[in-house]
CSV table of C-alpha atoms and ligand atoms in Angstrom, one decimal:
chain,number,residue,atom,x,y,z
A,1,MET,CA,149.9,5.4,84.0
A,2,GLY,CA,150.9,3.2,87.0
A,3,LYS,CA,149.7,-0.3,87.2
A,4,ASN,CA,149.0,-0.1,90.8
A,5,LYS,CA,145.3,-0.4,91.5
A,6,VAL,CA,144.4,-3.6,93.4
A,7,TYR,CA,141.0,-5.0,94.0
A,8,ILE,CA,140.6,-7.7,96.6
A,9,GLU,CA,137.5,-9.8,97.3
A,10,THR,CA,137.5,-12.1,100.4
A,11,TYR,CA,135.6,-15.3,100.8
A,12,GLY,CA,135.3,-17.7,103.8
A,13,CYS,CA,136.2,-17.3,107.4
A,14,GLN,CA,137.3,-14.3,109.5
A,15,MET,CA,140.9,-15.5,109.2
A,16,ASN,CA,140.7,-14.7,105.6
A,17,LEU,CA,139.3,-11.2,106.3
A,18,ALA,CA,142.3,-10.7,108.6
A,19,ASP,CA,144.7,-12.1,106.0
A,20,SER,CA,143.3,-9.7,103.4
A,21,GLU,CA,144.2,-6.8,105.6
A,22,ILE,CA,147.8,-8.2,105.9
A,23,VAL,CA,148.0,-8.6,102.1
A,24,LYS,CA,146.8,-4.9,101.7
A,25,SER,CA,149.5,-3.8,104.2
A,26,ILE,CA,152.2,-5.7,102.2
A,27,LEU,CA,151.0,-4.2,98.9
A,28,LYS,CA,150.6,-0.7,100.3
A,29,ASP,CA,154.2,-0.8,101.4
A,30,LYS,CA,155.2,-1.4,97.8
A,31,GLY,CA,153.2,1.6,96.6
A,32,TYR,CA,150.0,-0.2,95.6
A,33,ASP,CA,146.6,1.5,96.0
A,34,PHE,CA,143.2,-0.1,96.4
A,35,THR,CA,140.0,0.2,94.5
A,36,GLU,CA,136.5,-1.0,95.1
A,37,ASP,CA,135.8,-0.9,91.4
A,38,LEU,CA,136.7,-4.2,89.7
A,39,ASN,CA,136.7,-2.6,86.3
A,40,SER,CA,139.4,0.0,87.1
A,41,ALA,CA,141.8,-2.5,88.8
A,42,ASN,CA,145.1,-3.6,87.4
A,43,VAL,CA,145.4,-6.5,89.8
A,44,VAL,CA,142.3,-8.5,90.9
A,45,LEU,CA,142.8,-10.8,93.9
A,46,LEU,CA,140.4,-13.3,95.3
A,47,ASN,CA,141.2,-14.5,98.8
A,48,THR,CA,139.5,-17.9,98.7
A,49,CYS,CA,138.0,-20.7,100.9
A,50,SER,CA,138.1,-24.4,100.4
A,51,VAL,CA,136.2,-25.6,103.4
A,52,ARG,CA,133.2,-26.9,101.5
A,53,ASP,CA,132.7,-27.6,97.8
A,54,ASN,CA,130.1,-24.9,97.5
A,55,ALA,CA,132.6,-22.3,98.6
A,56,GLU,CA,134.9,-23.3,95.8
A,57,GLN,CA,132.1,-23.4,93.2
A,58,ARG,CA,131.1,-19.8,94.0
A,59,ILE,CA,134.6,-18.7,93.4
A,60,TYR,CA,134.8,-20.6,90.1
A,61,GLY,CA,131.6,-18.8,89.2
A,62,ARG,CA,133.2,-15.4,90.1
A,63,LEU,CA,136.2,-16.3,88.0
A,64,GLY,CA,133.8,-16.7,85.1
A,65,ASN,CA,132.6,-13.1,85.5
A,66,ILE,CA,136.1,-11.8,85.9
A,67,LYS,CA,137.1,-13.4,82.7
A,68,LYS,CA,135.2,-10.6,80.9
A,69,ILE,CA,137.4,-8.1,82.5
A,70,LYS,CA,140.5,-9.8,81.2
A,71,ASP,CA,138.9,-10.1,77.8
A,72,ASN,CA,138.6,-6.3,77.8
A,73,ASN,CA,141.9,-5.6,79.3
A,74,PRO,CA,144.4,-8.5,78.9
A,75,ASP,CA,146.9,-6.8,81.1
A,76,THR,CA,144.9,-7.2,84.2
A,77,VAL,CA,146.6,-9.6,86.6
A,78,ILE,CA,144.2,-12.1,88.2
A,79,GLY,CA,145.3,-13.9,91.4
A,80,ILE,CA,143.9,-16.6,93.7
A,81,LEU,CA,145.1,-16.3,97.3
A,82,GLY,CA,144.2,-18.4,100.4
A,83,CYS,CA,143.0,-22.0,100.8
A,84,MET,CA,142.1,-22.7,97.2
A,85,ALA,CA,145.5,-21.5,96.1
A,86,GLU,CA,147.0,-23.9,98.5
A,87,ARG,CA,144.8,-26.9,97.7
A,88,LEU,CA,144.7,-26.7,93.9
A,89,ARG,CA,148.1,-25.0,93.2
A,90,LYS,CA,149.3,-25.4,89.6
A,91,ASP,CA,146.1,-27.1,88.5
A,92,LEU,CA,144.3,-23.8,89.1
A,93,ILE,CA,146.5,-22.1,86.6
A,94,GLU,CA,146.4,-25.0,84.1
A,95,GLU,CA,142.6,-25.3,84.4
A,96,LYS,CA,141.7,-21.7,84.6
A,97,LYS,CA,143.8,-20.0,82.0
A,98,ILE,CA,142.9,-16.5,83.2
A,99,VAL,CA,144.6,-17.1,86.6
A,100,ASP,CA,148.1,-15.5,86.7
A,101,LEU,CA,148.9,-15.9,90.4
A,102,VAL,CA,148.4,-18.6,92.9
A,103,VAL,CA,149.6,-17.6,96.4
A,104,GLY,CA,148.9,-19.6,99.5
A,105,PRO,CA,148.4,-18.3,103.1
A,106,ASP,CA,152.1,-18.4,104.2
A,107,GLU,CA,153.5,-16.7,101.1
A,108,TYR,CA,151.9,-13.2,101.2
A,109,ARG,CA,155.2,-11.5,101.8
A,110,ARG,CA,156.2,-12.5,98.3
A,111,LEU,CA,153.1,-11.3,96.7
A,112,PRO,CA,154.6,-8.1,95.2
A,113,GLU,CA,157.3,-10.2,93.6
A,114,PHE,CA,154.7,-12.6,92.1
A,115,ILE,CA,152.8,-9.7,90.8
A,116,ASP,CA,155.9,-8.5,89.0
A,117,THR,CA,156.4,-11.9,87.6
A,118,ALA,CA,152.9,-11.9,86.2
A,119,TYR,CA,153.4,-8.4,84.7
A,120,ALA,CA,156.4,-9.9,83.0
A,121,GLY,CA,154.1,-12.4,81.4
A,122,GLU,CA,154.8,-15.5,83.6
A,123,LYS,CA,152.7,-17.3,86.1
A,124,GLY,CA,153.5,-16.5,89.8
A,125,ILE,CA,153.1,-19.5,92.1
A,126,GLY,CA,153.8,-19.5,95.8
A,127,VAL,CA,152.3,-22.2,97.8
A,128,LYS,CA,154.9,-23.2,100.4
A,129,LEU,CA,153.5,-23.6,103.9
A,130,SER,CA,155.6,-22.4,106.8
A,131,LYS,CA,156.1,-23.6,110.3
A,132,THR,CA,156.9,-20.2,111.6
A,133,GLU,CA,155.2,-17.4,109.6
A,134,THR,CA,152.8,-15.4,111.7
A,135,TYR,CA,153.1,-12.0,110.0
A,136,ASP,CA,153.8,-10.7,113.5
A,137,ASP,CA,155.6,-7.6,112.4
A,138,ILE,CA,153.0,-6.5,109.8
A,139,ILE,CA,150.4,-4.0,110.9
A,140,PRO,CA,147.3,-5.0,109.0
A,141,TYR,CA,145.8,-2.3,106.7
A,142,ARG,CA,142.5,-1.2,108.3
A,143,LYS,CA,140.1,1.5,107.7
A,144,ASP,CA,139.0,3.5,110.8
A,145,GLY,CA,136.2,1.8,112.5
A,146,LEU,CA,134.9,0.2,115.8
A,147,SER,CA,135.7,-3.4,115.3
A,148,ALA,CA,138.9,-5.2,114.3
A,149,TRP,CA,140.0,-8.7,113.7
A,150,ILE,CA,143.4,-9.8,115.0
A,151,SER,CA,144.8,-13.2,114.1
A,152,VAL,CA,146.8,-14.5,117.0
A,153,MET,CA,147.7,-17.9,115.6
A,154,ARG,CA,147.7,-19.6,112.3
A,155,GLY,CA,147.2,-23.2,111.1
A,156,CYS,CA,145.7,-26.2,112.8
A,157,ASP,CA,147.0,-29.4,114.2
A,158,LYS,CA,143.7,-31.1,115.1
A,159,PHE,CA,143.1,-32.9,111.9
A,160,CYS,CA,139.4,-33.4,112.2
A,161,THR,CA,138.8,-36.0,109.5
A,162,PHE,CA,136.4,-33.8,107.5
A,163,CYS,CA,138.5,-30.7,107.4
A,164,VAL,CA,140.9,-29.4,104.8
A,165,VAL,CA,142.3,-26.6,107.0
A,166,PRO,CA,145.3,-28.4,108.3
A,167,PHE,CA,146.3,-29.0,104.7
A,168,THR,CA,145.6,-25.5,103.4
A,169,ARG,CA,146.8,-23.5,106.3
A,170,GLY,CA,149.5,-25.8,107.7
A,171,ARG,CA,150.8,-26.3,111.2
A,172,GLU,CA,149.7,-24.4,114.3
A,173,ARG,CA,151.9,-21.5,115.3
A,174,SER,CA,151.3,-18.6,117.7
A,175,ARG,CA,152.1,-15.0,117.5
A,176,ASN,CA,154.1,-13.3,120.2
A,177,LEU,CA,151.9,-12.0,123.0
A,178,GLU,CA,153.4,-8.5,123.2
A,179,SER,CA,152.9,-8.0,119.4
A,180,VAL,CA,149.1,-8.7,119.9
A,181,VAL,CA,149.0,-6.3,122.8
A,182,ARG,CA,150.8,-3.6,120.8
A,183,GLU,CA,148.3,-4.0,118.0
A,184,ILE,CA,145.4,-3.6,120.5
A,185,GLU,CA,147.1,-0.5,121.9
A,186,GLN,CA,147.2,1.0,118.5
A,187,LEU,CA,143.6,0.2,117.7
A,188,SER,CA,142.5,1.7,121.0
A,189,GLU,CA,144.3,4.9,120.2
A,190,ARG,CA,142.5,5.0,116.8
A,191,GLY,CA,139.2,4.7,118.6
A,192,PHE,CA,138.4,1.1,118.0
A,193,LYS,CA,136.0,-0.4,120.6
A,194,GLU,CA,136.1,-4.1,119.9
A,195,VAL,CA,138.7,-6.7,118.8
A,196,THR,CA,138.1,-10.3,118.0
A,197,LEU,CA,141.2,-12.6,118.5
A,198,LEU,CA,141.2,-15.1,115.7
A,199,GLY,CA,142.6,-18.6,115.3
A,200,GLN,CA,141.3,-22.0,114.0
A,201,ASN,CA,141.8,-23.2,117.5
A,202,VAL,CA,142.7,-20.4,119.8
A,203,ASN,CA,142.8,-22.6,122.9
A,204,SER,CA,146.1,-24.1,121.8
A,205,TYR,CA,147.7,-20.6,121.7
A,206,ASN,CA,151.2,-20.9,123.1
A,207,ASP,CA,153.8,-18.2,123.2
A,208,ASN,CA,156.7,-19.7,125.1
A,209,GLY,CA,154.4,-21.2,127.7
A,210,ARG,CA,152.0,-18.3,127.8
A,211,ASP,CA,148.6,-19.7,127.0
A,212,PHE,CA,145.4,-18.3,125.6
A,213,ALA,CA,144.1,-17.3,129.0
A,214,ASP,CA,147.4,-15.3,129.6
A,215,LEU,CA,146.9,-13.6,126.2
A,216,LEU,CA,143.3,-12.7,126.9
A,217,ALA,CA,144.1,-11.3,130.3
A,218,ALA,CA,146.9,-9.2,128.7
A,219,CYS,CA,144.5,-7.9,126.0
A,220,ALA,CA,141.7,-7.2,128.5
A,221,VAL,CA,143.8,-4.6,130.5
A,222,VAL,CA,145.0,-2.6,127.5
A,223,ASP,CA,141.8,-0.6,127.3
A,224,ARG,CA,138.8,-1.4,129.6
A,225,SER,CA,136.4,0.3,127.3
A,226,MET,CA,137.3,-2.1,124.5
A,227,ARG,CA,135.4,-5.4,124.2
A,228,VAL,CA,137.5,-8.4,123.5
A,229,ARG,CA,136.1,-11.4,121.7
A,230,PHE,CA,137.7,-14.6,120.3
A,231,THR,CA,137.0,-17.5,118.1
A,232,THR,CA,137.3,-20.5,117.6
A,233,SER,CA,137.5,-22.8,120.7
A,234,HIS,CA,138.0,-26.5,120.5
A,235,PRO,CA,136.1,-28.4,123.3
A,236,GLN,CA,139.1,-30.5,124.0
A,237,ASP,CA,141.3,-27.6,125.0
A,238,LEU,CA,139.1,-25.1,126.7
A,239,SER,CA,140.7,-24.8,130.2
A,240,ASP,CA,139.3,-23.8,133.6
A,241,LYS,CA,141.8,-21.0,133.7
A,242,LEU,CA,140.4,-19.6,130.5
A,243,LEU,CA,136.8,-19.7,131.9
A,244,TYR,CA,138.0,-17.9,135.1
A,245,THR,CA,139.8,-15.3,133.1
A,246,ILE,CA,136.7,-14.5,131.1
A,247,ALA,CA,134.7,-14.3,134.3
A,248,GLU,CA,137.2,-12.0,135.9
A,249,HIS,CA,137.4,-9.3,133.2
A,250,GLU,CA,134.2,-7.3,132.4
A,251,ASN,CA,135.4,-6.5,128.9
A,252,LEU,CA,136.1,-10.1,127.9
A,253,CYS,CA,132.8,-11.0,126.2
A,254,ASN,CA,130.6,-13.7,127.7
A,255,TYR,CA,130.3,-15.5,124.5
A,256,ILE,CA,132.0,-18.8,123.4
A,257,HIS,CA,131.9,-20.3,120.0
A,258,LEU,CA,132.3,-24.0,120.7
A,259,PRO,CA,131.7,-26.2,117.7
A,260,VAL,CA,130.1,-29.5,118.6
A,261,GLN,CA,129.8,-30.8,115.0
A,262,SER,CA,127.6,-33.8,116.0
A,263,GLY,CA,125.7,-35.1,119.0
A,264,SER,CA,126.8,-38.7,118.4
A,265,ASP,CA,129.9,-40.1,120.1
A,266,ARG,CA,130.3,-42.6,117.4
A,267,ILE,CA,130.3,-39.9,114.7
A,268,LEU,CA,132.6,-37.6,116.9
A,269,GLU,CA,135.1,-40.5,117.0
A,270,LEU,CA,135.0,-40.9,113.2
A,271,MET,CA,135.5,-37.1,112.9
A,272,ASN,CA,138.5,-37.4,115.3
A,273,ARG,CA,137.0,-34.7,117.4
A,274,THR,CA,138.7,-36.3,120.5
A,275,TYR,CA,135.8,-35.6,123.0
A,276,THR,CA,132.6,-37.2,123.9
A,277,ILE,CA,129.2,-35.5,124.3
A,278,GLU,CA,129.4,-36.1,128.1
A,279,HIS,CA,132.7,-34.2,128.2
A,280,TYR,CA,131.2,-31.5,126.0
A,281,LEU,CA,128.0,-31.1,128.2
A,282,ASN,CA,130.1,-31.0,131.4
A,283,LEU,CA,132.2,-28.3,129.9
A,284,ILE,CA,129.1,-26.3,129.0
A,285,ASP,CA,127.8,-26.8,132.6
A,286,LYS,CA,131.1,-25.7,134.1
A,287,ALA,CA,131.3,-22.6,131.9
A,288,ARG,CA,127.8,-21.6,132.9
A,289,LYS,CA,128.7,-21.9,136.6
A,290,ILE,CA,132.0,-19.9,136.3
A,291,ILE,CA,130.6,-17.3,133.9
A,292,PRO,CA,127.0,-16.5,134.8
A,293,GLY,CA,125.0,-15.5,131.6
A,294,VAL,CA,127.6,-16.9,129.2
A,295,SER,CA,126.1,-17.7,125.8
A,296,PHE,CA,127.3,-20.3,123.3
A,297,SER,CA,127.3,-20.7,119.6
A,298,THR,CA,128.3,-23.8,117.6
A,299,ASP,CA,129.0,-25.4,114.3
A,300,ILE,CA,127.1,-28.6,113.2
A,301,ILE,CA,127.6,-30.8,110.2
A,302,SER,CA,124.7,-33.0,108.9
A,303,GLY,CA,125.2,-36.2,107.0
A,304,PHE,CA,128.8,-37.2,107.9
A,305,PRO,CA,129.6,-40.6,106.4
A,306,THR,CA,127.6,-43.4,108.1
A,307,GLU,CA,125.4,-40.9,110.0
A,308,THR,CA,122.1,-42.7,110.9
A,309,GLU,CA,118.8,-41.3,111.9
A,310,GLU,CA,119.6,-42.1,115.5
A,311,ASP,CA,122.9,-40.1,115.2
A,312,HIS,CA,121.0,-37.3,113.8
A,313,GLN,CA,118.5,-37.4,116.6
A,314,MET,CA,121.4,-37.2,119.1
A,315,THR,CA,122.5,-34.0,117.4
A,316,LEU,CA,119.0,-32.5,117.8
A,317,GLU,CA,119.1,-33.7,121.5
A,318,VAL,CA,122.5,-32.0,122.2
A,319,MET,CA,121.1,-28.8,120.7
A,320,ARG,CA,118.0,-29.0,123.1
A,321,LYS,CA,120.3,-29.6,126.0
A,322,VAL,CA,122.7,-26.8,125.4
A,323,ARG,CA,120.3,-24.3,123.9
A,324,TYR,CA,122.8,-22.4,121.8
A,325,ASP,CA,122.2,-18.8,121.1
A,326,GLY,CA,123.3,-19.3,117.5
A,327,ALA,CA,124.7,-22.0,115.2
A,328,TYR,CA,126.4,-22.3,111.8
A,329,MET,CA,125.0,-25.4,110.2
A,330,PHE,CA,126.4,-27.2,107.2
A,331,LYS,CA,125.9,-30.3,105.0
A,332,TYR,CA,128.9,-32.5,105.0
A,333,SER,CA,131.1,-31.9,102.0
A,334,PRO,CA,133.8,-34.4,101.1
A,335,ARG,CA,137.2,-32.7,100.7
A,336,GLU,CA,140.0,-34.5,98.8
A,337,GLY,CA,143.1,-35.3,100.9
A,338,THR,CA,141.2,-35.5,104.2
A,339,LYS,CA,140.7,-38.8,106.0
A,340,ALA,CA,136.9,-38.7,105.7
A,341,TYR,CA,137.3,-38.4,101.9
A,342,LYS,CA,138.3,-42.1,101.9
A,343,MET,CA,135.0,-43.0,103.7
A,344,LYS,CA,132.0,-43.5,101.5
A,345,ASP,CA,129.9,-40.3,101.3
A,346,ASP,CA,126.9,-42.5,101.9
A,347,VAL,CA,124.2,-40.2,103.3
A,348,PRO,CA,122.0,-39.3,100.3
A,349,GLU,CA,121.9,-35.7,99.4
A,350,GLU,CA,118.2,-35.3,100.2
A,351,VAL,CA,118.7,-36.9,103.6
A,352,LYS,CA,121.5,-34.6,104.3
A,353,GLY,CA,119.2,-31.7,103.2
A,354,ARG,CA,116.3,-32.8,105.3
A,355,ARG,CA,118.4,-33.3,108.4
A,356,LEU,CA,120.0,-29.9,107.9
A,357,SER,CA,116.5,-28.3,107.7
A,358,GLU,CA,115.5,-29.9,110.9
A,359,ILE,CA,118.7,-28.7,112.6
A,360,ILE,CA,118.1,-25.2,111.2
A,361,ASP,CA,114.4,-25.1,112.3
A,362,LEU,CA,115.3,-26.3,115.8
A,363,GLN,CA,118.0,-23.7,116.2
A,364,GLN,CA,115.7,-21.0,115.0
A,365,LYS,CA,113.0,-22.0,117.6
A,366,ILE,CA,115.6,-22.1,120.4
A,367,SER,CA,117.1,-18.7,119.4
A,368,TYR,CA,113.6,-17.3,119.3
A,369,GLU,CA,112.8,-18.7,122.8
A,370,ILE,CA,116.1,-17.5,124.3
A,371,ASN,CA,115.5,-14.0,122.9
A,372,GLN,CA,111.9,-13.8,124.0
A,373,GLN,CA,113.1,-14.5,127.6
A,374,LEU,CA,115.3,-11.4,127.4
A,375,ILE,CA,112.2,-9.1,127.1
A,376,GLY,CA,112.2,-6.9,130.1
A,377,ASN,CA,115.9,-7.3,130.7
A,378,SER,CA,118.5,-4.6,130.5
A,379,GLU,CA,121.4,-5.1,128.1
A,380,ILE,CA,124.5,-3.0,127.5
A,381,ILE,CA,124.9,-2.3,123.7
A,382,LEU,CA,128.0,-1.1,121.9
A,383,VAL,CA,126.4,1.2,119.3
A,384,GLU,CA,127.6,0.5,115.8
A,385,GLY,CA,125.6,3.1,113.8
A,386,PHE,CA,122.2,3.4,112.2
A,387,SER,CA,120.2,0.3,111.6
A,388,LYS,CA,120.3,-1.1,108.1
A,389,LYS,CA,116.6,-0.3,107.5
A,390,SER,CA,116.2,3.2,108.9
A,391,ASP,CA,118.1,6.2,110.2
A,392,GLU,CA,115.5,6.6,112.9
A,393,PHE,CA,117.0,3.6,114.6
A,394,LEU,CA,120.5,2.8,115.9
A,395,ALA,CA,121.9,-0.8,115.9
A,396,GLY,CA,124.6,-2.4,118.1
A,397,ARG,CA,125.5,-5.6,119.8
A,398,THR,CA,125.2,-7.1,123.2
A,399,ASP,CA,128.1,-8.6,125.0
A,400,THR,CA,126.7,-12.0,123.9
A,401,ASN,CA,126.9,-10.8,120.3
A,402,LYS,CA,123.2,-10.3,119.6
A,403,VAL,CA,122.1,-7.5,117.3
A,404,ALA,CA,119.9,-4.9,119.1
A,405,ILE,CA,117.9,-2.1,117.6
A,406,PHE,CA,116.6,1.0,119.4
A,407,PRO,CA,115.3,4.5,118.5
A,408,ALA,CA,118.0,7.0,117.5
A,409,THR,CA,118.5,9.4,120.4
A,410,GLU,CA,120.1,12.8,120.6
A,411,GLY,CA,123.7,12.5,121.9
A,412,ILE,CA,124.1,8.7,121.2
A,413,ARG,CA,126.6,7.8,118.5
A,414,ALA,CA,128.5,4.9,117.1
A,415,GLY,CA,131.1,3.8,119.6
A,416,ASP,CA,129.0,4.7,122.7
A,417,TYR,CA,127.8,2.1,125.2
A,418,VAL,CA,124.2,2.4,126.2
A,419,LYS,CA,121.9,0.4,128.4
A,420,ILE,CA,118.7,-0.6,126.8
A,421,ARG,CA,115.6,-2.3,128.1
A,422,ILE,CA,114.5,-5.1,125.7
A,423,THR,CA,110.9,-4.7,124.6
A,424,LYS,CA,110.6,-7.1,121.6
A,425,ALA,CA,112.6,-9.9,120.1
A,426,THR,CA,112.8,-12.2,117.0
A,427,SER,CA,115.1,-15.1,116.6
A,428,ALA,CA,117.8,-12.9,115.2
A,429,THR,CA,117.2,-9.4,116.6
A,430,LEU,CA,116.5,-7.6,119.9
A,431,PHE,CA,114.5,-4.4,120.0
A,432,GLY,CA,114.6,-2.0,123.0
A,433,GLU,CA,114.5,1.5,124.5
A,434,VAL,CA,117.3,3.5,125.8
A,435,GLU,CA,117.6,3.5,129.6
A,436,GLU,CA,121.0,5.3,130.0
A,437,MET,CA,124.5,5.9,128.6
A,438,VAL,CA,127.1,3.8,130.4
A,439,SER,CA,130.8,3.4,130.2
A,440,LEU,CA,132.2,-0.1,130.1
A,441,SER,CA,134.8,1.2,132.4
A,442,GLU,CA,136.3,4.6,133.0
A,443,THR,CA,139.7,3.3,133.7
A,444,LYS,CA,142.1,3.2,130.9
A,445,VAL,CA,145.0,1.1,132.1
A,446,ASN,CA,148.5,2.4,131.5
A,447,LYS,CA,150.4,0.9,128.6
A,448,THR,CA,152.1,-2.4,129.2
A,449,GLY,CA,155.8,-3.0,128.8
B,1,5AD,N1,131.9,-30.3,105.3
B,1,5AD,C1,131.0,-29.5,105.9
B,1,5AD,N2,131.4,-28.7,106.9
B,1,5AD,C2,132.7,-28.6,107.2
B,1,5AD,N3,133.3,-27.7,108.1
B,1,5AD,C3,134.6,-27.9,108.0
B,1,5AD,N4,134.9,-28.9,107.0
B,1,5AD,C4,133.7,-29.3,106.5
B,1,5AD,C5,133.2,-30.2,105.6
B,1,5AD,N5,134.1,-30.9,104.9
B,1,5AD,C6,132.6,-26.9,109.0
B,1,5AD,C7,132.8,-27.3,110.5
B,1,5AD,C8,133.8,-26.2,111.0
B,1,5AD,C9,133.3,-25.0,110.2
B,1,5AD,C10,134.3,-23.9,110.1
B,1,5AD,O1,133.1,-25.6,108.9
B,1,5AD,O2,131.6,-27.3,111.2
B,1,5AD,O3,133.7,-26.0,112.4
B,2,SF4,FE1,139.3,-28.0,110.9
B,2,SF4,FE2,139.1,-29.3,113.2
B,2,SF4,FE3,141.2,-27.6,112.8
B,2,SF4,FE4,138.7,-26.6,113.1
B,2,SF4,S1,139.8,-27.8,114.7
B,2,SF4,S2,140.2,-26.0,111.6
B,2,SF4,S3,137.4,-28.2,112.1
B,2,SF4,S4,140.8,-29.5,111.6
């Protein structure tokens, strides 16, 4: 019996999802296979997240469950990958005796070697960060589908004072532009209809002077019937050139994830976010002028050290001014090693919680109002398949990333684009009726290079 069945569970951001596909590709090359059944796996890998304490606690909880598997079958290799591996290193192995492998985000090429070490009864530890590793030459292992993640850069040099990412994922480095384009060409040939370009701060993409706008433009022309999305943008680096590029290409989605984090300049300064709210709001205005109909989502942290009621009100105010389509909202969580960790975590837990609820309630109200205003409009949907609740309905997404549901109709399948008229809306979902089939563009541009 071979010891070659690997089970991988992925936590945290989309970068981790993309990394798990790179890990699978590396393992597949060495003859490993994958299983979705934890109990039949010889190797169990958790690709982990350290961004907030509750993410780490969840993974510790999961390790508790997995211990039973090791009790039944002591030969099973248990590995921690990703940010927690990087942050906790040897401690993880010393504290959690069941962990055999600890491999950080820049050491995945050596994973097969570390698994062999673990089979030989020793602990495998690889936590060096690299200034150059981008896994450029590795084609991620992906099942057929419509939508794919492509990581175009790794690491982050921003050092926001609350954030552990620069420590767990290391310095910023960009992939070669042609290699990203080639990956999209291959995805297009396999029938994928949407790619999301990923990086902690995609706006600082730089491949020998070619910036993120250049990369997006090159990706957009590969296949006009493929939607191209990207995340995440930092408000300091979002250039006019990028906005004009998005406006120019029909298949570059009119959707920008632009984390604001707080509405108070004083807090933004303590966070080392390097912009003011005035700069941020001007940027939003400019983007709306250059890209009509553009929608925004954001990240917000409640209860950063020293945050007063007045600072909190400023956050609610910026939300009312921008009117985000969506938001990811969090309570501040101190992370060891960051600059903010040295500040006193002085906003009481219940105050953080109450402020967070106010932020969530406001966002829900705004999302609802924005969606209500779409009733009567036509939207182009990329059909993803049947809706979660019923085979009588199809589900897909708008260009601005909203989920839309409509009655299943003969001849319409996953991967098609349809125009629907919106008839009903909640804060999270649009409902509509089919108007017509459309093609995002008939033109498939010839291969580059
Ligand atoms: N506490 C709470 N939220 C955090 N984020 C990053 N670090 C922390 C932290 N220590 C949030 C930020 C970031 C998103 C990915 O996670 O809002 O944009
Ligand atoms: Fe963290 Fe800031 Fe970098 Fe985002 S930009 S990954 S919040 S340090």
